[in-house]
Tab-separated table of C-alpha atoms and ligand atoms in Angstrom:
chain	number	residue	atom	x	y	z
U	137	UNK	CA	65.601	-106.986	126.379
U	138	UNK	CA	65.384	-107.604	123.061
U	139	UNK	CA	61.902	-109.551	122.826
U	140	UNK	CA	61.026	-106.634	124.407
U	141	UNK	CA	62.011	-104.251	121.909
U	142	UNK	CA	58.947	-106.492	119.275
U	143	UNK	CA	56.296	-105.589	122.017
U	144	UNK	CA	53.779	-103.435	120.738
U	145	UNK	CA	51.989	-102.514	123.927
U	146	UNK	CA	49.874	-99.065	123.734
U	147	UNK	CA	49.972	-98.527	119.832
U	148	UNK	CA	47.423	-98.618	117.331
U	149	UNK	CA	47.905	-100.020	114.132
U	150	UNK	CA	45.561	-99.806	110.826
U	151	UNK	CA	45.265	-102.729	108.895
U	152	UNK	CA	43.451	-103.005	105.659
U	153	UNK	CA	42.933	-106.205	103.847
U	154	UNK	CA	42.253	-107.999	107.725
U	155	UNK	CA	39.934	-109.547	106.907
U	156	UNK	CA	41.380	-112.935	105.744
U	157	UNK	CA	44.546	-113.809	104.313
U	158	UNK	CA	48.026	-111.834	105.055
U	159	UNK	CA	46.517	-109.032	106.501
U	160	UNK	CA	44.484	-111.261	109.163
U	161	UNK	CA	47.905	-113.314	110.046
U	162	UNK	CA	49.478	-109.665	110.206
U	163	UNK	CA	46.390	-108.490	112.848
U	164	UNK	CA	46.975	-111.572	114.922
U	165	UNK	CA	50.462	-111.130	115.216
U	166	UNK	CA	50.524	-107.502	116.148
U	167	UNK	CA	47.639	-108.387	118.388
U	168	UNK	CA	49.656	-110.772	120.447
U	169	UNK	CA	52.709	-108.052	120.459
U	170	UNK	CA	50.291	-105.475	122.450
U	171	UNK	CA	48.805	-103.238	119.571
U	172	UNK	CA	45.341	-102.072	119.601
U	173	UNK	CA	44.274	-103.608	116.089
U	174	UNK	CA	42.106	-101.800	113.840
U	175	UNK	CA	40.735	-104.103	111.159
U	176	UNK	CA	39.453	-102.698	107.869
U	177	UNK	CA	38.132	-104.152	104.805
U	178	UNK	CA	35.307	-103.737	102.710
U	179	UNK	CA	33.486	-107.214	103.824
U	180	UNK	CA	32.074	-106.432	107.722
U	181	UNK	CA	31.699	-110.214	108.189
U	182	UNK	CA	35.351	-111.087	107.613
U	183	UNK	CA	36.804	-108.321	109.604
U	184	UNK	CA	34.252	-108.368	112.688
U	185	UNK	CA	35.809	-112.825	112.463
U	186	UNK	CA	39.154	-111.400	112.864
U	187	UNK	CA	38.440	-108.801	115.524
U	188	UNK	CA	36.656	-112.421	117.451
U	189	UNK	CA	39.668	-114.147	116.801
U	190	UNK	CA	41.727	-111.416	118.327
U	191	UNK	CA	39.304	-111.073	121.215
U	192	UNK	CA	39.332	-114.898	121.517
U	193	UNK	CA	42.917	-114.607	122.132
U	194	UNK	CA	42.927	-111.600	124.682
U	195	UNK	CA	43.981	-108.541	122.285
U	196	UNK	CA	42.465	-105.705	121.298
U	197	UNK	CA	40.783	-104.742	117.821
U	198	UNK	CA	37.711	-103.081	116.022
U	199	UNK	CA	36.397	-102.977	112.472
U	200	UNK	CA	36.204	-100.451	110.367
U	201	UNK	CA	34.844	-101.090	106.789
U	202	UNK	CA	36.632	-98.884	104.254
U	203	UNK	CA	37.109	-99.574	100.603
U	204	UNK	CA	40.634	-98.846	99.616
U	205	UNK	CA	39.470	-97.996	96.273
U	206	UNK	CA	37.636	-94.971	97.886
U	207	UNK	CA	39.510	-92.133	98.802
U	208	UNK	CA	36.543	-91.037	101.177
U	209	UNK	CA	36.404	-94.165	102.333
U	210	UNK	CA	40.392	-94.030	103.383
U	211	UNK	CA	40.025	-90.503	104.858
U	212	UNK	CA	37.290	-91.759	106.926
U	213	UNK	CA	39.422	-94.961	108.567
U	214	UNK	CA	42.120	-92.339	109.963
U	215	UNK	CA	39.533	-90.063	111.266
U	216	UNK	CA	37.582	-93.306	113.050
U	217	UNK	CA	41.119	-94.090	114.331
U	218	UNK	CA	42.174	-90.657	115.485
U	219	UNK	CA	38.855	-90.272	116.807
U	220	UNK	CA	38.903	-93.796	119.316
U	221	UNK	CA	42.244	-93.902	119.974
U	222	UNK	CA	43.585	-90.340	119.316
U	223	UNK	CA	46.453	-91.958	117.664
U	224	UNK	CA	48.106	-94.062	114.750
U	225	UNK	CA	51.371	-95.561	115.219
U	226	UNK	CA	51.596	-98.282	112.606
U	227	UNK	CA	49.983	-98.518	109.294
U	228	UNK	CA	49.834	-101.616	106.677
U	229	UNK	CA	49.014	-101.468	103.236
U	230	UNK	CA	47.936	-104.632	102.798
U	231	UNK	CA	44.791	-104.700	100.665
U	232	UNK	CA	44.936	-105.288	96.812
U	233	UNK	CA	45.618	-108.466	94.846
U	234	UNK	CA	45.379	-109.792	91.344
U	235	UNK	CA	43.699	-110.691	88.156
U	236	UNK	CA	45.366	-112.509	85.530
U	237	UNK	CA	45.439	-111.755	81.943
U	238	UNK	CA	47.752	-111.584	78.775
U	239	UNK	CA	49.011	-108.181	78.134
U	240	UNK	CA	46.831	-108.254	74.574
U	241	UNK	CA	44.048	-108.763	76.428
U	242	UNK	CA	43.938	-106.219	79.081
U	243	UNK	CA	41.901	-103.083	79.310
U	244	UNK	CA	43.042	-99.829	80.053
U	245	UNK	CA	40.506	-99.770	82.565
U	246	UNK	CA	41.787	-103.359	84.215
U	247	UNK	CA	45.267	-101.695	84.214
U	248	UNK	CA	44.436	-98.267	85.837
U	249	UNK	CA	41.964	-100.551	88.047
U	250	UNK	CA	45.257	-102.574	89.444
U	251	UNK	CA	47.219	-100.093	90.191
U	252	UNK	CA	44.803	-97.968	92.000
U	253	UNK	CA	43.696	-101.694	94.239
U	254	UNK	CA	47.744	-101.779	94.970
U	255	UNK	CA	49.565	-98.572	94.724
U	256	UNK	CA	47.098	-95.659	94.848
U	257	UNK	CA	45.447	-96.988	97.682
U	258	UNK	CA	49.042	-97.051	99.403
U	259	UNK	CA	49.839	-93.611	98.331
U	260	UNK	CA	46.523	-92.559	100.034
U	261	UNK	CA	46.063	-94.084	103.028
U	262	UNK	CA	49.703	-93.202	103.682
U	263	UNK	CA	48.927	-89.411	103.153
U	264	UNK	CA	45.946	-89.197	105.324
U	265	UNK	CA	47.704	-91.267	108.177
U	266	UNK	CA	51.111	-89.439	107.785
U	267	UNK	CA	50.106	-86.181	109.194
U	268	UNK	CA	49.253	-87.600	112.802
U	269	UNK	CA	51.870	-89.409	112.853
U	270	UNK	CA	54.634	-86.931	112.256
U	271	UNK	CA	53.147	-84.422	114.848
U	272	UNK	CA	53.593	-87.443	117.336
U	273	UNK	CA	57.006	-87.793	116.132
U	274	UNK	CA	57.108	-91.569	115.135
U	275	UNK	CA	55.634	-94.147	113.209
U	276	UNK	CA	56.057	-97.333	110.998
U	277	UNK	CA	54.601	-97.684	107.441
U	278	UNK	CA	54.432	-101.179	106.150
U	279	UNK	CA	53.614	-101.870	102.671
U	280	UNK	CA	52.611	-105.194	100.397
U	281	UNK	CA	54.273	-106.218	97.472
U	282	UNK	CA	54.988	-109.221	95.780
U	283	UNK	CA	57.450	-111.235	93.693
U	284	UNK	CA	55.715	-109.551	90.660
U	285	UNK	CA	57.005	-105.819	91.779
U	286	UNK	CA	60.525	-106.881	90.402
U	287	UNK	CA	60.414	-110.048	88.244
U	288	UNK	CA	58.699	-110.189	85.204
U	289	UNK	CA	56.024	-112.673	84.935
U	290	UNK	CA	53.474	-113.247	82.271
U	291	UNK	CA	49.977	-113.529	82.601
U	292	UNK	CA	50.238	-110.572	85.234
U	293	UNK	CA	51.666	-107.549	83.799
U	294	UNK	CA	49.346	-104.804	85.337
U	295	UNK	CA	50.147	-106.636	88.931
U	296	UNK	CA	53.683	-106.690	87.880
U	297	UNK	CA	53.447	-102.744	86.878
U	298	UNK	CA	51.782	-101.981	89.864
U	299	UNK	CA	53.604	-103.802	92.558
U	300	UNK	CA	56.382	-101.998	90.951
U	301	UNK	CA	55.321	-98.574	92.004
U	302	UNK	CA	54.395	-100.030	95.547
U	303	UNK	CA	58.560	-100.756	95.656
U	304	UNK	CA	59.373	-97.199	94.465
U	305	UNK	CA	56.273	-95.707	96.344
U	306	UNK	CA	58.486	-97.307	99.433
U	307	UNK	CA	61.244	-95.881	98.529
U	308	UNK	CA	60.720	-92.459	97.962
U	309	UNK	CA	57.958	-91.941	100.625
U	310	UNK	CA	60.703	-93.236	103.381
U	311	UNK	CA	63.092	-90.655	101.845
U	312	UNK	CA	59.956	-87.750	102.623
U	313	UNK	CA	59.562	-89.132	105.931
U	314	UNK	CA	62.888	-89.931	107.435
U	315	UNK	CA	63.146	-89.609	109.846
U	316	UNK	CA	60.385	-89.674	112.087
U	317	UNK	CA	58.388	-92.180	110.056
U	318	UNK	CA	60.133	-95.499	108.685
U	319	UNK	CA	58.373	-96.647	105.416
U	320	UNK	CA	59.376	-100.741	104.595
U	321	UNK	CA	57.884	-102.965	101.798
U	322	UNK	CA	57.681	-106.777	102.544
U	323	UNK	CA	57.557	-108.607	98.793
U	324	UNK	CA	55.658	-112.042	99.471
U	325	UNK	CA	56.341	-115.036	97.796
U	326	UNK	CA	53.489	-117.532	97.764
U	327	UNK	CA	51.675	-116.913	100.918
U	328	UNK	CA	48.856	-119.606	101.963
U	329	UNK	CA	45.624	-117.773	101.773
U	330	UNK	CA	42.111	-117.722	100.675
U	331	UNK	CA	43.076	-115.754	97.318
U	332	UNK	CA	46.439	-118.447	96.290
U	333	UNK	CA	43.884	-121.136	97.093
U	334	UNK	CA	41.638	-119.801	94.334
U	335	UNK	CA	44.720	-120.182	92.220
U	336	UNK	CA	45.309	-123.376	93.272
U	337	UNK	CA	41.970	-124.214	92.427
U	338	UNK	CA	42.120	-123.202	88.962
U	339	UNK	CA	45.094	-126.467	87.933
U	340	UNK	CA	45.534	-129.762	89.091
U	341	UNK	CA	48.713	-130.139	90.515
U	342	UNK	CA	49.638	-126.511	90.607
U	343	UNK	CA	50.599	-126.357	94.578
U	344	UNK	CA	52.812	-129.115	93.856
U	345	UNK	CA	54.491	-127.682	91.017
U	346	UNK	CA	54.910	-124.408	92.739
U	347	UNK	CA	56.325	-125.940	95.550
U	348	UNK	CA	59.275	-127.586	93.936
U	349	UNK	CA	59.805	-124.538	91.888
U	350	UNK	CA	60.387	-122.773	95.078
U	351	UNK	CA	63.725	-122.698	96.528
U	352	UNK	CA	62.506	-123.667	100.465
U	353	UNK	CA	60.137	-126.056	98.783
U	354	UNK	CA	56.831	-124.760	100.795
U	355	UNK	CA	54.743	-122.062	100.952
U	356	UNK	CA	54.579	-119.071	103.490
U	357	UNK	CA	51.901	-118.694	106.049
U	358	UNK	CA	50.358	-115.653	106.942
U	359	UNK	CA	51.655	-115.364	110.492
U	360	UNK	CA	55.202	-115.520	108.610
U	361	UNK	CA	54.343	-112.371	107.169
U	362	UNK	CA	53.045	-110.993	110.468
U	363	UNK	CA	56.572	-111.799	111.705
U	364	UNK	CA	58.383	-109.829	109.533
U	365	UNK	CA	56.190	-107.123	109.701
U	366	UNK	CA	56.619	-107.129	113.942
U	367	UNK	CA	60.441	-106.268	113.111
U	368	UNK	CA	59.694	-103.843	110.938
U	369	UNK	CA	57.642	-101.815	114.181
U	370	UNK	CA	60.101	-102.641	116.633
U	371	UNK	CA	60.889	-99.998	119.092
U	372	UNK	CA	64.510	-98.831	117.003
U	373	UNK	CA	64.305	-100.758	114.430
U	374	UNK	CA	67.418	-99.633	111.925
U	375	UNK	CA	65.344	-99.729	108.814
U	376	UNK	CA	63.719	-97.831	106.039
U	377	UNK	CA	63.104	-97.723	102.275
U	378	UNK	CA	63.411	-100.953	102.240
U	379	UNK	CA	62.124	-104.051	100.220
U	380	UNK	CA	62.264	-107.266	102.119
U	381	UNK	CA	62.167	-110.323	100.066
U	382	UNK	CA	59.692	-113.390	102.129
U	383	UNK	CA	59.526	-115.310	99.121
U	384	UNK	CA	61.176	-119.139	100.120
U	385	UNK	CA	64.489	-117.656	98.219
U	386	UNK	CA	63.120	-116.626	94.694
U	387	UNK	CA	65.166	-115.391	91.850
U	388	UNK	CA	62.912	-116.269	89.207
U	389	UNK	CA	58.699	-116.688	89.310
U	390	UNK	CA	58.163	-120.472	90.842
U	391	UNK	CA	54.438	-120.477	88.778
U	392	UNK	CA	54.164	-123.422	86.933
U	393	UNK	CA	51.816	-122.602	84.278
U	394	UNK	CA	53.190	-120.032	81.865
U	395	UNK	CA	51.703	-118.701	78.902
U	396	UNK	CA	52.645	-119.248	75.447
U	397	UNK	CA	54.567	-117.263	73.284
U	398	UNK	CA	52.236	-114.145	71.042
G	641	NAD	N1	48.877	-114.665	98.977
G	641	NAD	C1	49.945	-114.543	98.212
G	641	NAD	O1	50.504	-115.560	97.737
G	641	NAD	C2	50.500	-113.198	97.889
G	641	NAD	C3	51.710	-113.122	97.165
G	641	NAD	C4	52.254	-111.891	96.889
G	641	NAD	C5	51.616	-110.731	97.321
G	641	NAD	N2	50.430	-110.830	98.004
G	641	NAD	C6	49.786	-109.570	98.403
G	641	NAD	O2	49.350	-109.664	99.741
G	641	NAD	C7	48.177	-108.861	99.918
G	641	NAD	C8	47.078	-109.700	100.545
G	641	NAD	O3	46.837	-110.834	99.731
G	641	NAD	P1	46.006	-112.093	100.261
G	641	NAD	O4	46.536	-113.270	99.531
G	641	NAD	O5	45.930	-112.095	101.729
G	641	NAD	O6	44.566	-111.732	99.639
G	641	NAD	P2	43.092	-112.210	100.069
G	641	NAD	O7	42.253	-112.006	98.859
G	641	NAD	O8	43.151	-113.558	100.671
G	641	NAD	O9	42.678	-111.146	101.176
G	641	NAD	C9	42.602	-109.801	100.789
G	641	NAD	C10	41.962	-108.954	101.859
G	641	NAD	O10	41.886	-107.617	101.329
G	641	NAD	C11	40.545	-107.170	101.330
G	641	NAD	N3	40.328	-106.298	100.176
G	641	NAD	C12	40.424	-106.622	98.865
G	641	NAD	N4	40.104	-105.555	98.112
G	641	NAD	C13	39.827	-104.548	98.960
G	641	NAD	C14	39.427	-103.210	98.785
G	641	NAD	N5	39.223	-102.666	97.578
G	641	NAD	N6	39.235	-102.447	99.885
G	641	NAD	C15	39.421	-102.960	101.122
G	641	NAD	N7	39.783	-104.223	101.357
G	641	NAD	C16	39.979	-105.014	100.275
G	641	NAD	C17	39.701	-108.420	101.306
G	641	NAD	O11	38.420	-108.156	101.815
G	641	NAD	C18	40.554	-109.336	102.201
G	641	NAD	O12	40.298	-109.026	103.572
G	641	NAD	C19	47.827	-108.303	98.547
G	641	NAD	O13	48.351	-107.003	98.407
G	641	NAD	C20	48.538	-109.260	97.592
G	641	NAD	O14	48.835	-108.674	96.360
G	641	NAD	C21	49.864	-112.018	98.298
């Protein structure tokens, strides 16, 4: 009975960021739980590989390009949804990411830029999707953050600032919505994908480093994430405005490199 309760079977689920990475392992895993997947992203090639992949494997999915920059673009993915499926029962906030720089050096246009790629784009998909949802009477919100949205690191402060918000975007959203919609946060530690790779790729040694900094000694895998997320839809799940830590047991950043002091 209680497997049962992580089944999936008959609900649709948005996804944005599926095309590679967490929000790919998250699509695969929900796929294999039942739930009509629908993939978005702005690259077509990447999504239509993970719709394949979720084909390949028997499940169910479509893609559906969508910027999350674009409110247009967001408004459009709900009414694609609503208009195949006539429903919305799950969606993840996945998309956004990073660019690192020393607070001296950053723009105001690089700082409004990363909040709107990690928190805006929340806040909107969330209010377009929210409407169908609470005249069906149910439905899970699941969004990204990151070790960043409470510890300080430097190099990253307008990720930091804006994962942040995600956090409290959680929590007060889940307090508007309770309780017919459950709003969660999962805050990844380092998570084995194409965009920590390019980090990787930037210093010798630095998976290594990062690894022993890291209390489990490894790094997560997308389908880890995926896992958490499943509990998070599961039919009664007891949980909302919540921040989930899937981090390897961080109280402090595990990246190696730090800068300098000013
Ligand atoms: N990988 C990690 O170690 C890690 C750690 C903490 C938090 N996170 C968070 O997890 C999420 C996914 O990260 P990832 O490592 O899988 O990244 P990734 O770069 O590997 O994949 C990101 C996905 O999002 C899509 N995307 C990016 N910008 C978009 C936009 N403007 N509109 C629509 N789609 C867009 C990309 O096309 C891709 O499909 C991000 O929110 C990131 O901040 C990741």
């Amino acid at each position: 009975m209680a497997l049962e309760r992580l089944r999936l079977d008959g609900q649709v689920a948005i996804i944005t960021g599926a095309g590679r990475g967490v929000g790919r392992g998250i699509a695969t895993v929900f796929a294999e739980a039942g739930a009509t997947i629908v993939c978005s992203a702005r690259t077509r090639t990447e999504i239509d590989e993970t719709v394949a992949m979720i084909e390949a494997a028997g499940g169910k999915a479509v893609a559906v390009t969508a910027d999350v920059m674009k409110k247009a673009d967001l408004d459009a993915l709900v009414a694609t949804t609503m208009e195949r499926f006539g429903r919305i029962d799950i969606v993840v906030n996945n998309a956004g990411g990073i660019v690192y720089r020393p607070f001296l050096e950053i723009s105001e246009e690089e700082f409004r830029f990363h909040f709107d790629w990690n928190t805006t784009s929340s806040f909107l998909l969330s209010q377009a999707a929210a409407p169908h949802m609470l005249k069906a009477g149910r439905g899970s919100i699941i969004n990204i953050s990151s070790g960043a949205g409470h510890l300080g690191i430097r190099g990253m402060l307008s990720y930091c600032v804006a994962k942040g918000a995600t956090e409290q975007l959680t929590r007060a959203l889940a307090q508007e919505l309770a309780p017919k919609i459950r709003v969660n946060c999962l805050a990844l530690g380092a998570i084995m994908t194409p965009a920590l790779q390019q980090t990787f790729d930037m210093q010798e040694g630095y998976r290594d480093k990062l690894e022993a900094l890291t209390p489990l000694k490894t790094v997560g895998t997308p389908e880890d994430i995926g896992m958490a997320a499943l509990y998070l839809c599961s039919e009664g799940c007891y949980a909302t405005s919540a921040i989930y830590h899937i981090d390897g047991g961080l109280q402090d950043t595990n990246l190696p490199f730090r800068l300098p002091d000013l």
